[in-house]
Coordinates of C-alpha atoms and ligand atoms in Angstrom, one line a residue:
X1 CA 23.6 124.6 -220.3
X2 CA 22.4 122.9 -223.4
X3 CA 21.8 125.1 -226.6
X4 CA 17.4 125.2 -226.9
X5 CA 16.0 122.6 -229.6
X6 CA 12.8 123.9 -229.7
X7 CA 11.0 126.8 -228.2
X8 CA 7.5 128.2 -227.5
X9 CA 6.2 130.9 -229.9
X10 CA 3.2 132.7 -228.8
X11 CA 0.3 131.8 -226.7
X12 CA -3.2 131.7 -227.2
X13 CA -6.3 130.2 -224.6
X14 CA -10.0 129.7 -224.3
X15 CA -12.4 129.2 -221.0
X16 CA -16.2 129.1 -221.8
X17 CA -18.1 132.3 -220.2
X18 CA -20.5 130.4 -217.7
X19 CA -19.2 130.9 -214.7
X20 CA -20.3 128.7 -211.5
X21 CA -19.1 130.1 -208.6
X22 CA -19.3 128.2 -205.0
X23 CA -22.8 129.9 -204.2
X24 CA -23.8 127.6 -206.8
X25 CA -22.6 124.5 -205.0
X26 CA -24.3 125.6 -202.0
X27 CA -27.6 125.0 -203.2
X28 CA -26.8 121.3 -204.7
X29 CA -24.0 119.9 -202.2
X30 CA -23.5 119.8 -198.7
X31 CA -20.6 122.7 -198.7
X32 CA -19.8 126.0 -198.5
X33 CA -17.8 128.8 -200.2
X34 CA -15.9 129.3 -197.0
X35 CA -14.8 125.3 -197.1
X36 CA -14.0 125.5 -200.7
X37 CA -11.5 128.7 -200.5
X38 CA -10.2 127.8 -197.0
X39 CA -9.5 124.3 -198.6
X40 CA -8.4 125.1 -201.9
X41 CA -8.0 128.7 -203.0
X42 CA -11.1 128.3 -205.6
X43 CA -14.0 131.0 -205.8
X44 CA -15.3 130.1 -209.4
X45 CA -14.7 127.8 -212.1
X46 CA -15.6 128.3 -216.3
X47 CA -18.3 125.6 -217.1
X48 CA -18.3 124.9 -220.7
X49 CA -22.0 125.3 -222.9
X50 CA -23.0 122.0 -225.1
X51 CA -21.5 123.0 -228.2
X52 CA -18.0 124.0 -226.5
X53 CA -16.6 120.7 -227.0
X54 CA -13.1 120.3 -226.5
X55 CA -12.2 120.4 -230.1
X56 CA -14.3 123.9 -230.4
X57 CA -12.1 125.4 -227.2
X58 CA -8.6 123.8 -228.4
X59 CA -9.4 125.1 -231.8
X60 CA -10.1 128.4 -230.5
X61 CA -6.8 128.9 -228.5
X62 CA -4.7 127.6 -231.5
X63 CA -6.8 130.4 -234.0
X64 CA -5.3 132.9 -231.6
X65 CA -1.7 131.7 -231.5
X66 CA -1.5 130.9 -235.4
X67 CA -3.2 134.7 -236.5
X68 CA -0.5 136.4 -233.8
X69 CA 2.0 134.1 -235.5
X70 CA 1.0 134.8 -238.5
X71 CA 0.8 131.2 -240.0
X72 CA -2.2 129.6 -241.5
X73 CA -3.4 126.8 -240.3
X74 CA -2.1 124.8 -243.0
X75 CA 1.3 126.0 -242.2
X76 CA 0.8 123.4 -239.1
X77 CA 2.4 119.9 -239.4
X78 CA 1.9 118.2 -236.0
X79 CA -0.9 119.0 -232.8
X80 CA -0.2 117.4 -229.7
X81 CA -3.2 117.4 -227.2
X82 CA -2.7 116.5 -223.9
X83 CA -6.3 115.7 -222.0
X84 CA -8.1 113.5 -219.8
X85 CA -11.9 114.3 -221.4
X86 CA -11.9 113.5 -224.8
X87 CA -14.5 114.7 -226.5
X88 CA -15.0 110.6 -227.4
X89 CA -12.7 107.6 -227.4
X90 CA -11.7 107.3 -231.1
X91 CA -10.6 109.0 -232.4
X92 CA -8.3 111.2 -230.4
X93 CA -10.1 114.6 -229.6
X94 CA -6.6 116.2 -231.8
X95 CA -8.2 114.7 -234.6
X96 CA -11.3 116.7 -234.2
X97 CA -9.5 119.5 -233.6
X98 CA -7.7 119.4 -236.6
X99 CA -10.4 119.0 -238.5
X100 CA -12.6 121.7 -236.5
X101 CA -9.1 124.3 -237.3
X102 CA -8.6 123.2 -240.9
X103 CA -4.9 122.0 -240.1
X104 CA -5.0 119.3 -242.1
X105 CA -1.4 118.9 -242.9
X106 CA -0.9 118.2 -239.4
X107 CA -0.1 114.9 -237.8
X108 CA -2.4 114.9 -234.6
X109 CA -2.8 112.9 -231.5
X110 CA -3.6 113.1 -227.7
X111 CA -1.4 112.7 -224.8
X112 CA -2.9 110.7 -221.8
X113 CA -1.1 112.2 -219.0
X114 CA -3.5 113.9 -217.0
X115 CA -3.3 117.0 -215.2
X116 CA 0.8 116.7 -216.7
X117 CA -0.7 116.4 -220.4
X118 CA 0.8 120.0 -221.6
X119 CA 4.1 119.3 -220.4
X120 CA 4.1 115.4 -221.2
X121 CA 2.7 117.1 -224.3
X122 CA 5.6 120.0 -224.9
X123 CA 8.4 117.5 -224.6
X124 CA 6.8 115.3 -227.3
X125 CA 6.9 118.2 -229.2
X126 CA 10.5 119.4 -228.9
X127 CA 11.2 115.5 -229.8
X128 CA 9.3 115.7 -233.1
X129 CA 11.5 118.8 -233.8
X130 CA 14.2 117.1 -232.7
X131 CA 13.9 114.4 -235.1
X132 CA 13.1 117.2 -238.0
X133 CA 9.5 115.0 -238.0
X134 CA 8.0 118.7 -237.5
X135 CA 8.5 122.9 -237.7
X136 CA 5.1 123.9 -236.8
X137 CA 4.1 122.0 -233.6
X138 CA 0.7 123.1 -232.2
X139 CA 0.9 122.2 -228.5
X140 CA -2.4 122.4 -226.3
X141 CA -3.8 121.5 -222.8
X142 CA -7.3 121.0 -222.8
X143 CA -10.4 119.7 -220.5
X144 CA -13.8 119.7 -220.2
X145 CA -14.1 117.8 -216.5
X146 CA -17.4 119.3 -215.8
X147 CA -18.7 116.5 -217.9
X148 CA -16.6 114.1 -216.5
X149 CA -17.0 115.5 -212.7
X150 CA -19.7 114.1 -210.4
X151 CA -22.0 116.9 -209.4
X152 CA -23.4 114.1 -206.1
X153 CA -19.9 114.1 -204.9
X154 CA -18.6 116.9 -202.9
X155 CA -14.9 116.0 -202.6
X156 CA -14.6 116.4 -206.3
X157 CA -17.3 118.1 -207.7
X158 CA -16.3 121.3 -206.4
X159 CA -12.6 121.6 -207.6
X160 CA -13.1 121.1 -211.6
X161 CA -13.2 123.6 -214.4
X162 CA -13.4 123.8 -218.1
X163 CA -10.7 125.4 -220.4
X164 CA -8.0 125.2 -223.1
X165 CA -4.9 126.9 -223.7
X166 CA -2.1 126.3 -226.5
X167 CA 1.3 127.5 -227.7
X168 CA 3.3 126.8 -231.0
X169 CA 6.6 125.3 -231.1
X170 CA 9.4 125.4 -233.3
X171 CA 13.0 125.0 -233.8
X172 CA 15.2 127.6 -231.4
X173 CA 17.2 128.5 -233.9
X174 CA 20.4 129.7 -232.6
X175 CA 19.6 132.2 -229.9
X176 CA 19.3 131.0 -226.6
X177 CA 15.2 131.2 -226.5
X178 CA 13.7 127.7 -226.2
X179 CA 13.0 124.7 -224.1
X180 CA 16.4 124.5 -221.6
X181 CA 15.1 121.2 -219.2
X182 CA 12.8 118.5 -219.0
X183 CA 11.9 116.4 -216.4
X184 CA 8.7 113.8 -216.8
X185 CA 7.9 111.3 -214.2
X186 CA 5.2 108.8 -213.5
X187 CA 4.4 106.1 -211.1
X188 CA 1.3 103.7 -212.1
X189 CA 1.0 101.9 -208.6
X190 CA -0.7 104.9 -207.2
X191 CA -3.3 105.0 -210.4
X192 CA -6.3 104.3 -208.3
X193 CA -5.7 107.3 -205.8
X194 CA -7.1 109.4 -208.6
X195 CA -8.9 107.7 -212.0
X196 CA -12.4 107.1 -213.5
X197 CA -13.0 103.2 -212.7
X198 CA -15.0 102.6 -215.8
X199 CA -16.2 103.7 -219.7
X200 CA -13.1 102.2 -221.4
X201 CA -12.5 98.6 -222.7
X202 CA -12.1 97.1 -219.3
X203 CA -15.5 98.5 -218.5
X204 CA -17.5 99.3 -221.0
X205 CA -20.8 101.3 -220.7
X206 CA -23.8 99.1 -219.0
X207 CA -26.6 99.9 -216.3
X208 CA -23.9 99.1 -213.7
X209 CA -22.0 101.9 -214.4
X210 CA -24.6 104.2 -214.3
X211 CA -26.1 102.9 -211.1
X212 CA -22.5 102.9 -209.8
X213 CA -21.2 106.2 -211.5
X214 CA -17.7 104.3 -212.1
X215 CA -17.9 106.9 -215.2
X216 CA -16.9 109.9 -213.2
X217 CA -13.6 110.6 -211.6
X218 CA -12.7 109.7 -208.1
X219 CA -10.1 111.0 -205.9
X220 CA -8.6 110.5 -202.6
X221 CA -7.8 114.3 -202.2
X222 CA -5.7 114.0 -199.3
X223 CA -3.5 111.4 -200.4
X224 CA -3.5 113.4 -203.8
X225 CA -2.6 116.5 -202.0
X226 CA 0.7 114.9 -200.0
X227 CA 1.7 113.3 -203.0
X228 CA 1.6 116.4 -205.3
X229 CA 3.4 118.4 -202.6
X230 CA 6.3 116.2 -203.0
X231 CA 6.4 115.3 -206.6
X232 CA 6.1 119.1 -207.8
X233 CA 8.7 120.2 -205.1
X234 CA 11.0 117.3 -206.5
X235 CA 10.0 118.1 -210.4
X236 CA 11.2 122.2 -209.6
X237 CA 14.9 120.8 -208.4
X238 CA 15.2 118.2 -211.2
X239 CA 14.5 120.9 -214.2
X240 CA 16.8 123.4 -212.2
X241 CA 19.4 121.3 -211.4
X242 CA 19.4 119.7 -215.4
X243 CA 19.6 123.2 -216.6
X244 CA 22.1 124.4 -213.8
X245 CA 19.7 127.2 -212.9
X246 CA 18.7 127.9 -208.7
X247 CA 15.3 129.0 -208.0
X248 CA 15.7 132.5 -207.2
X249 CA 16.7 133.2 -211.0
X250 CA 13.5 132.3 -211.9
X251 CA 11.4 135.2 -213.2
X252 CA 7.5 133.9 -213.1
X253 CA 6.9 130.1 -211.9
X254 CA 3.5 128.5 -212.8
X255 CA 2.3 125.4 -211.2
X256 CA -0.4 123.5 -212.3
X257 CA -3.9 124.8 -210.3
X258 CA -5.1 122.5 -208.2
X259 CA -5.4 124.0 -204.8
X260 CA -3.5 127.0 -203.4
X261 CA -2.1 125.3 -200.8
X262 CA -0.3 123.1 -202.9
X263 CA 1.2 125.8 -205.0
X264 CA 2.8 127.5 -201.8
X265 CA 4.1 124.7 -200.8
X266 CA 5.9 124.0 -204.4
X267 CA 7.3 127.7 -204.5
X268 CA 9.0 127.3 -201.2
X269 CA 10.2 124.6 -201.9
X270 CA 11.7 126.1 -204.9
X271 CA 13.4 129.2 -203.5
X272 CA 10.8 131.2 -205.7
X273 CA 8.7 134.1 -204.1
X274 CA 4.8 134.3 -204.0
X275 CA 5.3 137.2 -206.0
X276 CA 6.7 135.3 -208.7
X277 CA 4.5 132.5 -208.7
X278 CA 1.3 132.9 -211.1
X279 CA -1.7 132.0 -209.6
X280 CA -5.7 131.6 -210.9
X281 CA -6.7 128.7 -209.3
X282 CA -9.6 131.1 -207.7
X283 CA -10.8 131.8 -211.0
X284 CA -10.9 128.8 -212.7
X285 CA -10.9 125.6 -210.4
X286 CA -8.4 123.1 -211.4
X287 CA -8.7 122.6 -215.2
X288 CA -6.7 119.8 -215.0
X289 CA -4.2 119.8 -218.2
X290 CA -5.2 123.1 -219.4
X291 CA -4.3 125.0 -216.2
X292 CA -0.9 125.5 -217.3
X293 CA -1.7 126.7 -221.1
X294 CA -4.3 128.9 -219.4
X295 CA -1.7 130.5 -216.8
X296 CA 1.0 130.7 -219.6
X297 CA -1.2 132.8 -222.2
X298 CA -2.4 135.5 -219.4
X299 CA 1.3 135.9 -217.8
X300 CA 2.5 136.5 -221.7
X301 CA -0.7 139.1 -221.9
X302 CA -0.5 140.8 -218.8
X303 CA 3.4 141.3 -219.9
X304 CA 4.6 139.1 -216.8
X305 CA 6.7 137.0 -219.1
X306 CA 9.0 139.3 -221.1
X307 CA 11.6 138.0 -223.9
X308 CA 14.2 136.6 -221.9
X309 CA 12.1 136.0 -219.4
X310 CA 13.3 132.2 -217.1
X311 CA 10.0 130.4 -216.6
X312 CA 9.4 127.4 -215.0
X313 CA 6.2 125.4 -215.5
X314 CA 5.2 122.2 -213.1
X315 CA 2.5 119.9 -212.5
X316 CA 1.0 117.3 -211.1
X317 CA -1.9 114.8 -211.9
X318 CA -3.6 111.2 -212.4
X319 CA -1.6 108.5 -213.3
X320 CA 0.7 109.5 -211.1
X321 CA 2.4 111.1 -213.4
X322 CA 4.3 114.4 -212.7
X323 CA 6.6 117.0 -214.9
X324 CA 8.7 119.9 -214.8
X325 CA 10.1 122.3 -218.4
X326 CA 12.2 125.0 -217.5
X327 CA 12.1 128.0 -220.3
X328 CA 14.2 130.6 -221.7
X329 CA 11.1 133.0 -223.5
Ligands
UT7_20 O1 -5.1 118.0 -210.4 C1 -4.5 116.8 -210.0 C2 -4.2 116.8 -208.7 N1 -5.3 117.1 -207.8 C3 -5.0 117.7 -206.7 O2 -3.9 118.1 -206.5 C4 -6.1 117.8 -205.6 C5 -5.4 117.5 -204.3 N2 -6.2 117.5 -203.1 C6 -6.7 118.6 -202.6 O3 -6.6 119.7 -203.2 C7 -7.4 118.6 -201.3 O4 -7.1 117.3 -200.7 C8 -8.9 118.8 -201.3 C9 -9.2 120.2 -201.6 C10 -9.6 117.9 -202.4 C11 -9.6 118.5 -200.0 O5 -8.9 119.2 -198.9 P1 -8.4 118.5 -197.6 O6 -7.9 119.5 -196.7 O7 -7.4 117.4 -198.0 O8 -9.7 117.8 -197.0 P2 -10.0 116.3 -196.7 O9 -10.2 115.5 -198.0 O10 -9.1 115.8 -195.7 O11 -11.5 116.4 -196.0 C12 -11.6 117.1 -194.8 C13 -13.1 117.1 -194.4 C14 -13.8 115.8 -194.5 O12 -14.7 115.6 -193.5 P3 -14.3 114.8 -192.2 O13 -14.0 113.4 -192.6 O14 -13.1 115.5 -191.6 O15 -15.6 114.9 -191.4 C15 -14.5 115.8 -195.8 O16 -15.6 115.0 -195.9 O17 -13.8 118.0 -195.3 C16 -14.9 117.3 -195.9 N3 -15.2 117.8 -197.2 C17 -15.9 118.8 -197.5 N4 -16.7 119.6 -196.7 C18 -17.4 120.6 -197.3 C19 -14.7 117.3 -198.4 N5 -15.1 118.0 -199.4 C20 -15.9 119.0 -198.9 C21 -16.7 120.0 -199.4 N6 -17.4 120.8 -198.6 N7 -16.7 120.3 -200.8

């Protein structure tokens, strides 16, 4: 097993207080509570308020991480923010957030990787300390699909949620904590089963789109669901096998929250118990790349992930793309 590079110091998250639960969809789609739990595992999702912009919730979860690490936010020198709502095209939503923390010896940028964007985002991370570019990396998941989600649309509107969640990492040093395996996939061809058709370059803003609603995102959930079934039970073998580790050594697994269905499916696949396997998918909808982040900083709180706790993160999302870190915390 390869000695750690880099490893995750503390946790930290944010998820707005409005709360729509599936009552509230009841009243504006043709659906019910029962569908959306039978269907997906979801009872209520965190719907964030005008002024919680991206930037406001990222900054919010890294405040917590930096004051329980006990670094300033100048001690910072990169943020990497993976998301799929920007707050606004350009510049990247990290630059906003850097601003909005006061980090501003950090180098910051967004990750476009979807509902993978913390984990596309961690391994960019454990590159830049890698490469010594960076000590202080604040890594974050964030999204605010509720503005990106469209409430005419049952298939999709239903499943989203707002939220961000961040850790910090830094070099491992020489203990044995830190990132141990890495496994990032992605196949465009398949880009179209789950995108927003227009708002960027190739279609910029016009009546069209409006009339349209090309702005929002669409999804072919069932093709999305066999897909991410397979990808996410692949991406748990890859990051064991790298690492040499089997699945029931695992201590707490925590899948990205799309739909509860697809996270049994993943931990059988993976040899990993229900019992190990964190789940809040009912609380919070799919929150796209901040599910993970979100997960991570209540199973650290709850004191489910101990030092020396084996923890194995996986997703799935847009793009396709797909990813797997297994970690030593
Ligand atoms: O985060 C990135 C990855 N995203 C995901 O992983 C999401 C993956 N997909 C899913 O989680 C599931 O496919 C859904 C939860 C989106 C849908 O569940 P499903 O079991 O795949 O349902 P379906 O799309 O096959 O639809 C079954 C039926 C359809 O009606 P017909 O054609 O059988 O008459 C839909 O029109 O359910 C209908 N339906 C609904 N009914 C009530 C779809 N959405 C709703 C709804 N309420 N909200």
């Amino acid at each position: 097993m390869k000695r750690p590079i880099a490893q995750l110091v503390g946790t930290g998250r944010y998820t707005p207080e409005k709360i729509f639960d599936n009552a509230y969809f009841e009243t504006i789609l043709d659906t019910s509570d029962e569908w959306i739990r039978e269907r997906s595992g979801i009872r209520e999702r965190r719907i964030a308020e005008e002024h919680e912009t991206l930037a406001y919730m990222g900054a919010a979860a890294c405040r917590q991480v930096l004051d329980e690490a006990g670094l300033t936010p100048l001690d910072v020198d990169g943020i990497v923010l993976g998301t799929a709502s920007p707050d606004r095209l350009l510049p990247s939503t990290a630059c906003d957030l850097q601003a909005e923390l006061g980090a501003h010896n950090a180098a910051a940028f967004d990750v476009a990787a979807a509902c993978s964007g913390f984990l596309y985002s961690l391994s960019v991370a454990e590159g830049m300390i890698a490469s010594g570019t960076a000590e202080n990396v604040l890594v974050v998941g964030g999204d605010r699909l509720s503005k990106i989600a469209d409430y005419t649309d049952r298939t999709t509107a239903v499943l989203f949620g707002d939220g961000a969640g961040a850790t910090l990492v830094q070099p491992a040093g020489n203990g044995k904590r830190g990132i141990l395996s890495t496994y990032l996939k992605t196949d465009g061809r398949l880009a179209e089963l789950l995108y927003r058709p227009g708002g960027g370059a190739n279609h910029p803003p016009d009546e069209q789109m409006l009339q349209d609603r090309t702005y929002f995102i669409r999804m072919a959930g069932r093709e999305v669901f066999k897909n991410a079934v397979r990808s996410m039970a692949d991406a748990c073998d890859r990051a064991l096998e790298k690492a040499g580790v089997h699945g029931d050594e695992v201590d707490v697994l925590i899948p990205h929250q799309a739909n509860i269905r697809i996270i049994e499916a993943t931990a059988k696949h993976a040899h990993v118990p229900m019992d190990k396997v964190y789940v809040n998918v009912d609380r919070y909808g799919n929150t796209s790349a901040a599910s993970i982040p979100i997960a991570l900083d209540e199973c650290v709180r709850e004191g489910r992930i101990k030092e020396g706790s084996l923890v194995l993160f996986v997703a799935f999302g847009g793009g396709f793309t797909w990813a797997s870190v297994l970690v030593r915390w």
